[in-house]
Amino acid sequence: MPAAPETHRRATRAVAAPLGGSHRALEAARLLLACAAGFIAVAPFLHDGIMGGVDAQWYTSVVADHLEQWRMGLWPVFVGQTRFAAIGAVMPIRVAPYLQHLTLAVDLLTGRTLSAYLVLNLAIIASCVGGSLSAYLCLRPMLPSRRMEALALAVIYAWCPAVAGLAYDGQLFMSVMTLPYLPMVFAGVARIFERDGFSGWAMAAAGCAACWLAHSPIGLWVTVCAGIAIGTRWALGSGWSPKDAARAAAATALFLGLCGYVFVSIRVVAPPPAPPMLAATLQPVIHAVFPAVLKPLSPYGALVTDLQPGWSILAAVVLGGLAAWSRRSRSTLSLSIVTLFLLCLALPVPFITAWMWRAMPQAVVDITNAVPTQRLFPILAASATVLGASAL
């Protein structure tokens, strides 16, 4: 009997390890397909020009301002100063600097030869490709012997209308920047349940921090969801050991070390107080989403209803939830609770949704702003993808 765990470990390593050149070639093909899925979703952005309307023009202006200051030797950049942002724009460089720094990296890698239009579009493509590739790489350790299923789930994530549609409907380019990191958060949460180590905590903390740097409303909600999922360790009877407390403290320090600048910067900028966003104003938007989420996308684009989970993600939520409650897997139960929480926030569940939003702190409602589904559905897509892998 004592040899059984070692036998299991050897079997697991045998399944997970490549067995030869053909297996390496298959894995390379799967990685290529994962990247291709993300590229296909936003292939029209391979274009040297503005893709979209007024918001796309504004994003191009702040990117061009950031690039020009670096090219002139003015760095680090904290505020707009050039002809592209002559009024001293601080958004998003002071509150969500990831977009401008990613475009700076693209500019450096391409020898500073491309226009701001193409640099921004390449950053969008890189984020979508990174999203599908990140999803596959995060799911692969969860399904070492079922990698085609991991690839299928990664493609479902990349092609989810609420994920692929971010770049098209409303030009939500800052939201697009979070796509590589959302699967990392929930895969880290699942790893916390499955493994006795710090790697899961580090993945969740780093993923949340990157989302805060890219888009603070999505960063806020994915952090809340990760906290709910990890907090269910108490509800599921796992308890917290001193090691868990130490790892949680280390993960918090990692999170603050990576994105604490954002919170300090917001305090320094100290914008004038804006009128509070009333929770009641969110209800018409939420009611407009259902039953549109069960219908095909509109042919001309609809900002609210086209950013929907899609049937594949909803199927992953349902099937993953059923598997969670039948198998009593702690990680799957935790992820199913998170997906249920997101669905209750984003869909008009009688009595529950309105009550949840009224109970939210005013600061959370203000950060979420007028269209909560734009922030919640991409997170739902990532959590449902990892839930599907956990159920398998």
Short mmCIF file of C-alpha atoms in Angstrom, two decimals:
data_model
loop_
_atom_site.label_atom_id
_atom_site.label_comp_id
_atom_site.label_asym_id
_atom_site.label_seq_id
_atom_site.Cartn_x
_atom_site.Cartn_y
_atom_site.Cartn_z
CA MET A 1 0.00 0.00 0.00
CA PRO A 2 2.71 2.61 0.73
CA ALA A 3 3.97 2.26 -2.85
CA ALA A 4 0.66 3.37 -4.35
CA PRO A 5 1.28 7.15 -4.26
CA GLU A 6 4.67 6.70 -5.93
CA THR A 7 3.10 4.49 -8.58
CA HIS A 8 0.48 7.19 -9.20
CA ARG A 9 3.18 9.86 -9.54
CA ARG A 10 5.11 7.75 -12.03
CA ALA A 11 1.97 7.14 -14.06
CA THR A 12 1.18 10.86 -14.06
CA ARG A 13 4.68 11.73 -15.22
CA ALA A 14 4.45 9.07 -17.92
CA VAL A 15 1.21 10.55 -19.22
CA ALA A 16 2.39 14.16 -19.04
CA ALA A 17 5.87 13.69 -20.49
CA PRO A 18 6.42 13.70 -24.28
CA LEU A 19 7.14 10.23 -25.64
CA GLY A 20 9.03 11.14 -28.77
CA GLY A 21 9.40 13.42 -31.75
CA SER A 22 5.86 12.82 -32.97
CA HIS A 23 4.45 13.94 -29.64
CA ARG A 24 6.60 17.07 -29.70
CA ALA A 25 5.37 17.81 -33.22
CA LEU A 26 1.76 17.37 -32.11
CA GLU A 27 2.32 19.70 -29.18
CA ALA A 28 3.91 22.29 -31.47
CA ALA A 29 0.88 22.01 -33.74
CA ARG A 30 -1.48 22.53 -30.80
CA LEU A 31 0.46 25.62 -29.71
CA LEU A 32 0.30 26.95 -33.27
CA LEU A 33 -3.44 26.30 -33.45
CA ALA A 34 -3.97 28.09 -30.14
CA CYS A 35 -2.14 31.14 -31.50
CA ALA A 36 -4.05 30.93 -34.79
CA ALA A 37 -7.38 30.95 -32.96
CA GLY A 38 -6.53 34.25 -31.31
CA PHE A 39 -5.23 35.73 -34.55
CA ILE A 40 -8.30 34.72 -36.57
CA ALA A 41 -10.54 36.45 -34.04
CA VAL A 42 -8.95 39.85 -34.74
CA ALA A 43 -7.29 39.37 -38.14
CA PRO A 44 -8.87 42.58 -39.57
CA PHE A 45 -6.69 44.56 -37.15
CA LEU A 46 -3.63 43.72 -39.23
CA HIS A 47 -4.09 47.12 -40.83
CA ASP A 48 -2.14 50.39 -40.83
CA GLY A 49 -5.02 52.68 -39.96
CA ILE A 50 -7.70 53.43 -37.39
CA MET A 51 -9.95 50.46 -36.68
CA GLY A 52 -13.15 51.87 -35.22
CA GLY A 53 -14.56 55.27 -34.38
CA VAL A 54 -13.89 58.07 -31.93
CA ASP A 55 -12.58 55.82 -29.16
CA ALA A 56 -10.11 54.17 -31.54
CA GLN A 57 -8.89 57.62 -32.61
CA TRP A 58 -8.40 58.63 -28.98
CA TYR A 59 -6.47 55.46 -28.16
CA THR A 60 -4.24 56.07 -31.17
CA SER A 61 -3.59 59.62 -29.98
CA VAL A 62 -2.48 58.63 -26.48
CA VAL A 63 -0.31 55.83 -27.91
CA ALA A 64 1.28 58.23 -30.40
CA ASP A 65 1.93 60.74 -27.60
CA HIS A 66 3.61 58.08 -25.45
CA LEU A 67 5.76 56.81 -28.32
CA GLU A 68 6.82 60.31 -29.40
CA GLN A 69 7.92 61.26 -25.89
CA TRP A 70 10.09 58.14 -25.64
CA ARG A 71 11.53 58.77 -29.09
CA MET A 72 12.40 62.32 -27.98
CA GLY A 73 14.13 61.00 -24.86
CA LEU A 74 11.43 62.19 -22.45
CA TRP A 75 10.93 59.28 -20.07
CA PRO A 76 9.44 57.95 -17.93
CA VAL A 77 6.17 59.33 -19.26
CA PHE A 78 3.49 60.34 -16.75
CA VAL A 79 1.38 62.83 -18.71
CA GLY A 80 0.63 63.80 -22.31
CA GLN A 81 2.80 66.63 -23.66
CA THR A 82 3.06 66.31 -27.43
CA ARG A 83 0.82 67.47 -30.26
CA PHE A 84 -1.17 64.25 -29.88
CA ALA A 85 -2.11 64.95 -26.25
CA ALA A 86 -1.26 68.60 -25.81
CA ILE A 87 -3.82 69.21 -23.06
CA GLY A 88 -1.90 66.97 -20.67
CA ALA A 89 -3.90 63.74 -20.81
CA VAL A 90 -3.30 61.40 -17.85
CA MET A 91 -5.70 58.68 -18.97
CA PRO A 92 -4.85 55.84 -19.19
CA ILE A 93 -1.12 56.27 -18.50
CA ARG A 94 -1.62 57.16 -14.82
CA VAL A 95 -4.38 54.67 -13.96
CA ALA A 96 -3.91 51.79 -16.43
CA PRO A 97 -0.47 52.11 -18.05
CA TYR A 98 -0.32 48.63 -19.56
CA LEU A 99 -1.67 49.62 -23.00
CA GLN A 100 0.89 52.33 -23.59
CA HIS A 101 3.78 50.23 -22.30
CA LEU A 102 2.78 47.24 -24.44
CA THR A 103 2.67 49.46 -27.52
CA LEU A 104 6.07 50.82 -26.51
CA ALA A 105 7.41 47.24 -26.44
CA VAL A 106 5.92 46.60 -29.89
CA ASP A 107 7.50 49.82 -31.15
CA LEU A 108 10.93 48.84 -29.83
CA LEU A 109 10.70 45.30 -31.23
CA THR A 110 9.80 46.65 -34.69
CA GLY A 111 12.69 49.11 -34.75
CA ARG A 112 10.53 52.19 -34.28
CA THR A 113 9.55 52.03 -37.97
CA LEU A 114 5.77 51.60 -37.75
CA SER A 115 3.00 54.15 -37.41
CA ALA A 116 1.07 54.53 -34.16
CA TYR A 117 -1.98 53.04 -35.90
CA LEU A 118 -0.21 49.79 -36.75
CA VAL A 119 1.61 49.62 -33.42
CA LEU A 120 -1.70 49.81 -31.55
CA ASN A 121 -3.34 47.25 -33.84
CA LEU A 122 -0.41 44.85 -33.41
CA ALA A 123 -0.70 45.20 -29.63
CA ILE A 124 -4.39 44.26 -29.89
CA ILE A 125 -3.54 41.23 -32.03
CA ALA A 126 -0.78 40.22 -29.62
CA SER A 127 -3.19 40.39 -26.69
CA CYS A 128 -5.79 38.22 -28.41
CA VAL A 129 -3.17 35.71 -29.53
CA GLY A 130 -1.74 35.82 -26.02
CA GLY A 131 -5.21 35.19 -24.60
CA SER A 132 -5.80 31.99 -26.54
CA LEU A 133 -2.23 30.78 -25.99
CA SER A 134 -2.37 31.61 -22.28
CA ALA A 135 -5.65 29.71 -21.95
CA TYR A 136 -4.12 26.61 -23.53
CA LEU A 137 -0.94 26.79 -21.46
CA CYS A 138 -2.97 27.23 -18.27
CA LEU A 139 -5.33 24.35 -19.08
CA ARG A 140 -2.64 21.96 -20.29
CA PRO A 141 -1.35 21.03 -16.80
CA MET A 142 -4.95 20.43 -15.71
CA LEU A 143 -5.53 18.01 -18.62
CA PRO A 144 -2.11 16.42 -19.26
CA SER A 145 -3.54 13.42 -21.10
CA ARG A 146 -6.40 15.31 -22.82
CA ARG A 147 -4.63 18.17 -24.52
CA MET A 148 -7.02 18.34 -27.46
CA GLU A 149 -9.80 19.10 -24.99
CA ALA A 150 -7.58 21.79 -23.46
CA LEU A 151 -7.04 23.25 -26.92
CA ALA A 152 -10.78 23.16 -27.66
CA LEU A 153 -11.53 25.03 -24.45
CA ALA A 154 -8.86 27.62 -25.30
CA VAL A 155 -10.45 28.18 -28.72
CA ILE A 156 -13.88 28.52 -27.09
CA TYR A 157 -12.42 31.21 -24.85
CA ALA A 158 -10.73 33.08 -27.71
CA TRP A 159 -13.86 32.98 -29.91
CA CYS A 160 -16.34 33.86 -27.16
CA PRO A 161 -18.26 36.96 -28.37
CA ALA A 162 -17.57 38.73 -25.06
CA VAL A 163 -13.83 38.15 -25.62
CA ALA A 164 -13.31 38.52 -29.37
CA GLY A 165 -15.95 41.27 -29.55
CA LEU A 166 -14.13 43.61 -27.17
CA ALA A 167 -11.94 44.93 -29.97
CA TYR A 168 -14.90 45.55 -32.29
CA ASP A 169 -17.90 46.72 -30.26
CA GLY A 170 -16.97 50.04 -28.69
CA GLN A 171 -13.23 49.61 -29.30
CA LEU A 172 -12.64 48.40 -25.74
CA PHE A 173 -8.90 48.15 -26.30
CA MET A 174 -7.93 48.41 -22.63
CA SER A 175 -10.23 45.48 -21.88
CA VAL A 176 -8.55 43.51 -24.67
CA MET A 177 -5.24 43.88 -22.85
CA THR A 178 -6.54 41.72 -19.96
CA LEU A 179 -7.23 38.65 -22.12
CA PRO A 180 -3.90 36.83 -21.55
CA TYR A 181 -4.22 37.16 -17.77
CA LEU A 182 -7.83 36.21 -17.01
CA PRO A 183 -7.25 32.44 -17.56
CA MET A 184 -4.10 32.69 -15.43
CA VAL A 185 -6.10 33.92 -12.43
CA PHE A 186 -8.58 31.04 -12.42
CA ALA A 187 -6.02 28.40 -13.33
CA GLY A 188 -4.03 29.67 -10.35
CA VAL A 189 -7.10 29.35 -8.14
CA ALA A 190 -7.61 25.76 -9.28
CA ARG A 191 -3.94 25.01 -8.62
CA ILE A 192 -4.25 26.36 -5.06
CA PHE A 193 -6.83 23.64 -4.41
CA GLU A 194 -4.94 20.89 -6.21
CA ARG A 195 -1.31 21.46 -5.20
CA ASP A 196 0.52 22.19 -1.97
CA GLY A 197 2.73 25.03 -3.14
CA PHE A 198 3.00 28.73 -3.89
CA SER A 199 2.73 28.54 -7.69
CA GLY A 200 -1.08 28.82 -7.73
CA TRP A 201 -1.03 31.81 -5.39
CA ALA A 202 1.62 33.47 -7.57
CA MET A 203 -0.37 32.87 -10.77
CA ALA A 204 -3.56 34.32 -9.27
CA ALA A 205 -1.78 37.35 -7.77
CA ALA A 206 0.20 38.13 -10.93
CA GLY A 207 -2.87 37.71 -13.15
CA CYS A 208 -4.96 40.04 -10.98
CA ALA A 209 -2.15 42.61 -10.90
CA ALA A 210 -1.80 42.58 -14.70
CA CYS A 211 -5.56 43.08 -15.08
CA TRP A 212 -5.42 46.10 -12.74
CA LEU A 213 -2.59 47.57 -14.83
CA ALA A 214 -4.56 46.99 -18.04
CA HIS A 215 -8.14 47.84 -17.02
CA SER A 216 -9.05 48.66 -13.45
CA PRO A 217 -12.79 47.66 -13.58
CA ILE A 218 -11.92 44.19 -14.88
CA GLY A 219 -9.01 44.08 -12.44
CA LEU A 220 -11.38 44.84 -9.57
CA TRP A 221 -13.91 42.18 -10.50
CA VAL A 222 -11.43 39.42 -11.28
CA THR A 223 -9.77 40.09 -7.91
CA VAL A 224 -13.16 39.85 -6.19
CA CYS A 225 -13.88 36.58 -8.01
CA ALA A 226 -10.48 35.13 -7.08
CA GLY A 227 -11.09 36.13 -3.47
CA ILE A 228 -14.51 34.43 -3.47
CA ALA A 229 -13.06 31.26 -5.00
CA ILE A 230 -10.19 31.05 -2.53
CA GLY A 231 -12.49 31.97 0.35
CA THR A 232 -14.62 28.91 -0.32
CA ARG A 233 -11.82 26.84 1.21
CA TRP A 234 -13.47 27.63 4.55
CA ALA A 235 -16.96 26.80 3.31
CA LEU A 236 -15.77 23.50 1.81
CA GLY A 237 -14.09 22.45 5.02
CA SER A 238 -10.49 22.68 3.85
CA GLY A 239 -9.49 25.16 6.51
CA TRP A 240 -6.42 27.37 6.47
CA SER A 241 -3.06 26.19 7.66
CA PRO A 242 -0.21 28.49 8.71
CA LYS A 243 1.36 27.71 5.34
CA ASP A 244 -1.77 28.94 3.57
CA ALA A 245 -1.76 32.16 5.58
CA ALA A 246 1.92 32.73 4.74
CA ARG A 247 1.29 32.06 1.04
CA ALA A 248 -1.69 34.40 1.02
CA ALA A 249 0.45 37.14 2.62
CA ALA A 250 3.22 36.54 0.06
CA ALA A 251 0.69 36.64 -2.79
CA THR A 252 -0.69 39.94 -1.47
CA ALA A 253 2.83 41.38 -1.34
CA LEU A 254 3.44 40.17 -4.91
CA PHE A 255 0.18 41.75 -6.06
CA LEU A 256 0.99 45.12 -4.46
CA GLY A 257 4.55 45.00 -5.72
CA LEU A 258 3.36 44.51 -9.30
CA CYS A 259 0.47 46.96 -9.44
CA GLY A 260 0.64 49.13 -6.30
CA TYR A 261 1.74 52.01 -8.55
CA VAL A 262 -1.80 52.21 -9.93
CA PHE A 263 -3.33 52.94 -6.53
CA VAL A 264 -0.64 55.45 -5.59
CA SER A 265 -0.98 57.17 -8.96
CA ILE A 266 -4.74 57.52 -8.64
CA ARG A 267 -4.30 59.19 -5.26
CA VAL A 268 -1.71 61.58 -6.71
CA VAL A 269 -3.88 62.57 -9.65
CA ALA A 270 -6.87 63.18 -7.29
CA PRO A 271 -9.51 63.87 -9.96
CA PRO A 272 -12.48 66.06 -9.06
CA PRO A 273 -15.34 64.04 -7.58
CA ALA A 274 -17.84 62.84 -10.16
CA PRO A 275 -21.56 62.24 -9.56
CA PRO A 276 -22.01 58.74 -8.14
CA MET A 277 -23.21 56.00 -10.46
CA LEU A 278 -26.60 54.81 -9.23
CA ALA A 279 -27.05 51.05 -9.05
CA ALA A 280 -30.55 51.47 -10.45
CA THR A 281 -29.13 52.86 -13.71
CA LEU A 282 -27.40 49.52 -14.35
CA GLN A 283 -30.67 47.57 -14.38
CA PRO A 284 -31.85 48.56 -17.90
CA VAL A 285 -28.49 47.47 -19.33
CA ILE A 286 -28.65 44.15 -17.51
CA HIS A 287 -32.25 43.56 -18.63
CA ALA A 288 -31.29 44.34 -22.24
CA VAL A 289 -28.79 41.47 -22.22
CA PHE A 290 -31.37 38.77 -21.61
CA PRO A 291 -32.71 36.99 -23.63
CA ALA A 292 -30.36 38.47 -26.26
CA VAL A 293 -27.53 36.26 -24.94
CA LEU A 294 -29.43 33.26 -26.31
CA LYS A 295 -29.83 34.75 -29.81
CA PRO A 296 -27.36 35.18 -32.70
CA LEU A 297 -25.23 38.30 -32.86
CA SER A 298 -26.74 41.28 -34.62
CA PRO A 299 -25.51 41.85 -38.21
CA TYR A 300 -24.51 45.49 -37.58
CA GLY A 301 -23.13 45.27 -34.04
CA ALA A 302 -24.81 46.04 -30.73
CA LEU A 303 -22.57 47.29 -27.94
CA VAL A 304 -24.54 45.74 -25.06
CA THR A 305 -26.08 42.57 -26.45
CA ASP A 306 -23.32 41.38 -28.79
CA LEU A 307 -20.76 41.17 -25.98
CA GLN A 308 -22.34 37.95 -24.73
CA PRO A 309 -20.92 34.69 -23.38
CA GLY A 310 -22.17 32.57 -26.25
CA TRP A 311 -23.70 29.12 -26.07
CA SER A 312 -20.37 27.32 -25.68
CA ILE A 313 -19.43 29.24 -22.53
CA LEU A 314 -22.93 28.84 -21.10
CA ALA A 315 -22.73 25.10 -21.82
CA ALA A 316 -19.38 24.95 -20.02
CA VAL A 317 -20.98 26.71 -17.03
CA VAL A 318 -23.90 24.27 -16.89
CA LEU A 319 -21.93 21.08 -17.50
CA GLY A 320 -19.10 22.17 -15.24
CA GLY A 321 -21.56 23.01 -12.47
CA LEU A 322 -23.28 19.63 -12.78
CA ALA A 323 -19.92 17.86 -12.66
CA ALA A 324 -18.90 19.92 -9.65
CA TRP A 325 -21.92 18.97 -7.58
CA SER A 326 -21.82 15.31 -8.63
CA ARG A 327 -18.09 14.79 -8.02
CA ARG A 328 -17.72 17.15 -5.06
CA SER A 329 -14.36 18.36 -6.39
CA ARG A 330 -13.30 21.33 -4.26
CA SER A 331 -11.72 23.30 -7.09
CA THR A 332 -14.64 22.65 -9.44
CA LEU A 333 -17.16 23.60 -6.78
CA SER A 334 -15.26 26.81 -6.09
CA LEU A 335 -15.16 27.79 -9.76
CA SER A 336 -18.84 26.94 -10.21
CA ILE A 337 -19.69 29.26 -7.31
CA VAL A 338 -17.75 32.06 -9.01
CA THR A 339 -19.51 31.54 -12.35
CA LEU A 340 -22.88 31.53 -10.59
CA PHE A 341 -21.93 34.78 -8.83
CA LEU A 342 -21.02 36.39 -12.17
CA LEU A 343 -24.20 35.19 -13.85
CA CYS A 344 -26.32 36.62 -11.04
CA LEU A 345 -24.58 39.99 -11.45
CA ALA A 346 -24.76 40.12 -15.24
CA LEU A 347 -28.16 38.55 -15.97
CA PRO A 348 -31.51 39.73 -14.60
CA VAL A 349 -32.23 37.07 -11.99
CA PRO A 350 -35.48 38.14 -10.31
CA PHE A 351 -34.93 39.85 -6.94
CA ILE A 352 -31.33 38.62 -6.65
CA THR A 353 -29.54 40.78 -9.25
CA ALA A 354 -31.10 44.07 -8.14
CA TRP A 355 -30.43 43.23 -4.50
CA MET A 356 -26.78 42.38 -5.21
CA TRP A 357 -26.14 45.66 -7.00
CA ARG A 358 -27.89 47.68 -4.28
CA ALA A 359 -25.68 45.97 -1.70
CA MET A 360 -22.48 46.84 -3.59
CA PRO A 361 -20.25 49.58 -2.13
CA GLN A 362 -20.62 52.81 -4.05
CA ALA A 363 -16.95 52.75 -5.08
CA VAL A 364 -17.45 49.36 -6.76
CA VAL A 365 -20.50 50.62 -8.69
CA ASP A 366 -18.59 53.75 -9.76
CA ILE A 367 -15.60 51.75 -11.03
CA THR A 368 -17.86 49.28 -12.85
CA ASN A 369 -19.65 52.16 -14.61
CA ALA A 370 -22.68 52.00 -16.86
CA VAL A 371 -22.20 48.72 -18.76
CA PRO A 372 -21.31 46.00 -16.24
CA THR A 373 -21.56 43.18 -18.78
CA GLN A 374 -18.50 44.54 -20.62
CA ARG A 375 -16.48 43.90 -17.47
CA LEU A 376 -18.14 40.72 -16.20
CA PHE A 377 -18.63 38.55 -19.30
CA PRO A 378 -14.91 38.29 -20.27
CA ILE A 379 -14.23 37.18 -16.69
CA LEU A 380 -17.09 34.70 -16.93
CA ALA A 381 -15.60 33.31 -20.15
CA ALA A 382 -12.24 32.72 -18.46
CA SER A 383 -13.72 31.19 -15.31
CA ALA A 384 -16.05 28.93 -17.32
CA THR A 385 -13.14 27.75 -19.47
CA VAL A 386 -11.11 26.74 -16.42
CA LEU A 387 -14.27 25.27 -14.85
CA GLY A 388 -14.70 23.07 -17.91
CA ALA A 389 -11.12 21.83 -17.63
CA SER A 390 -11.51 21.23 -13.91
CA ALA A 391 -14.70 19.24 -14.52
CA LEU A 392 -12.95 17.11 -17.15
#
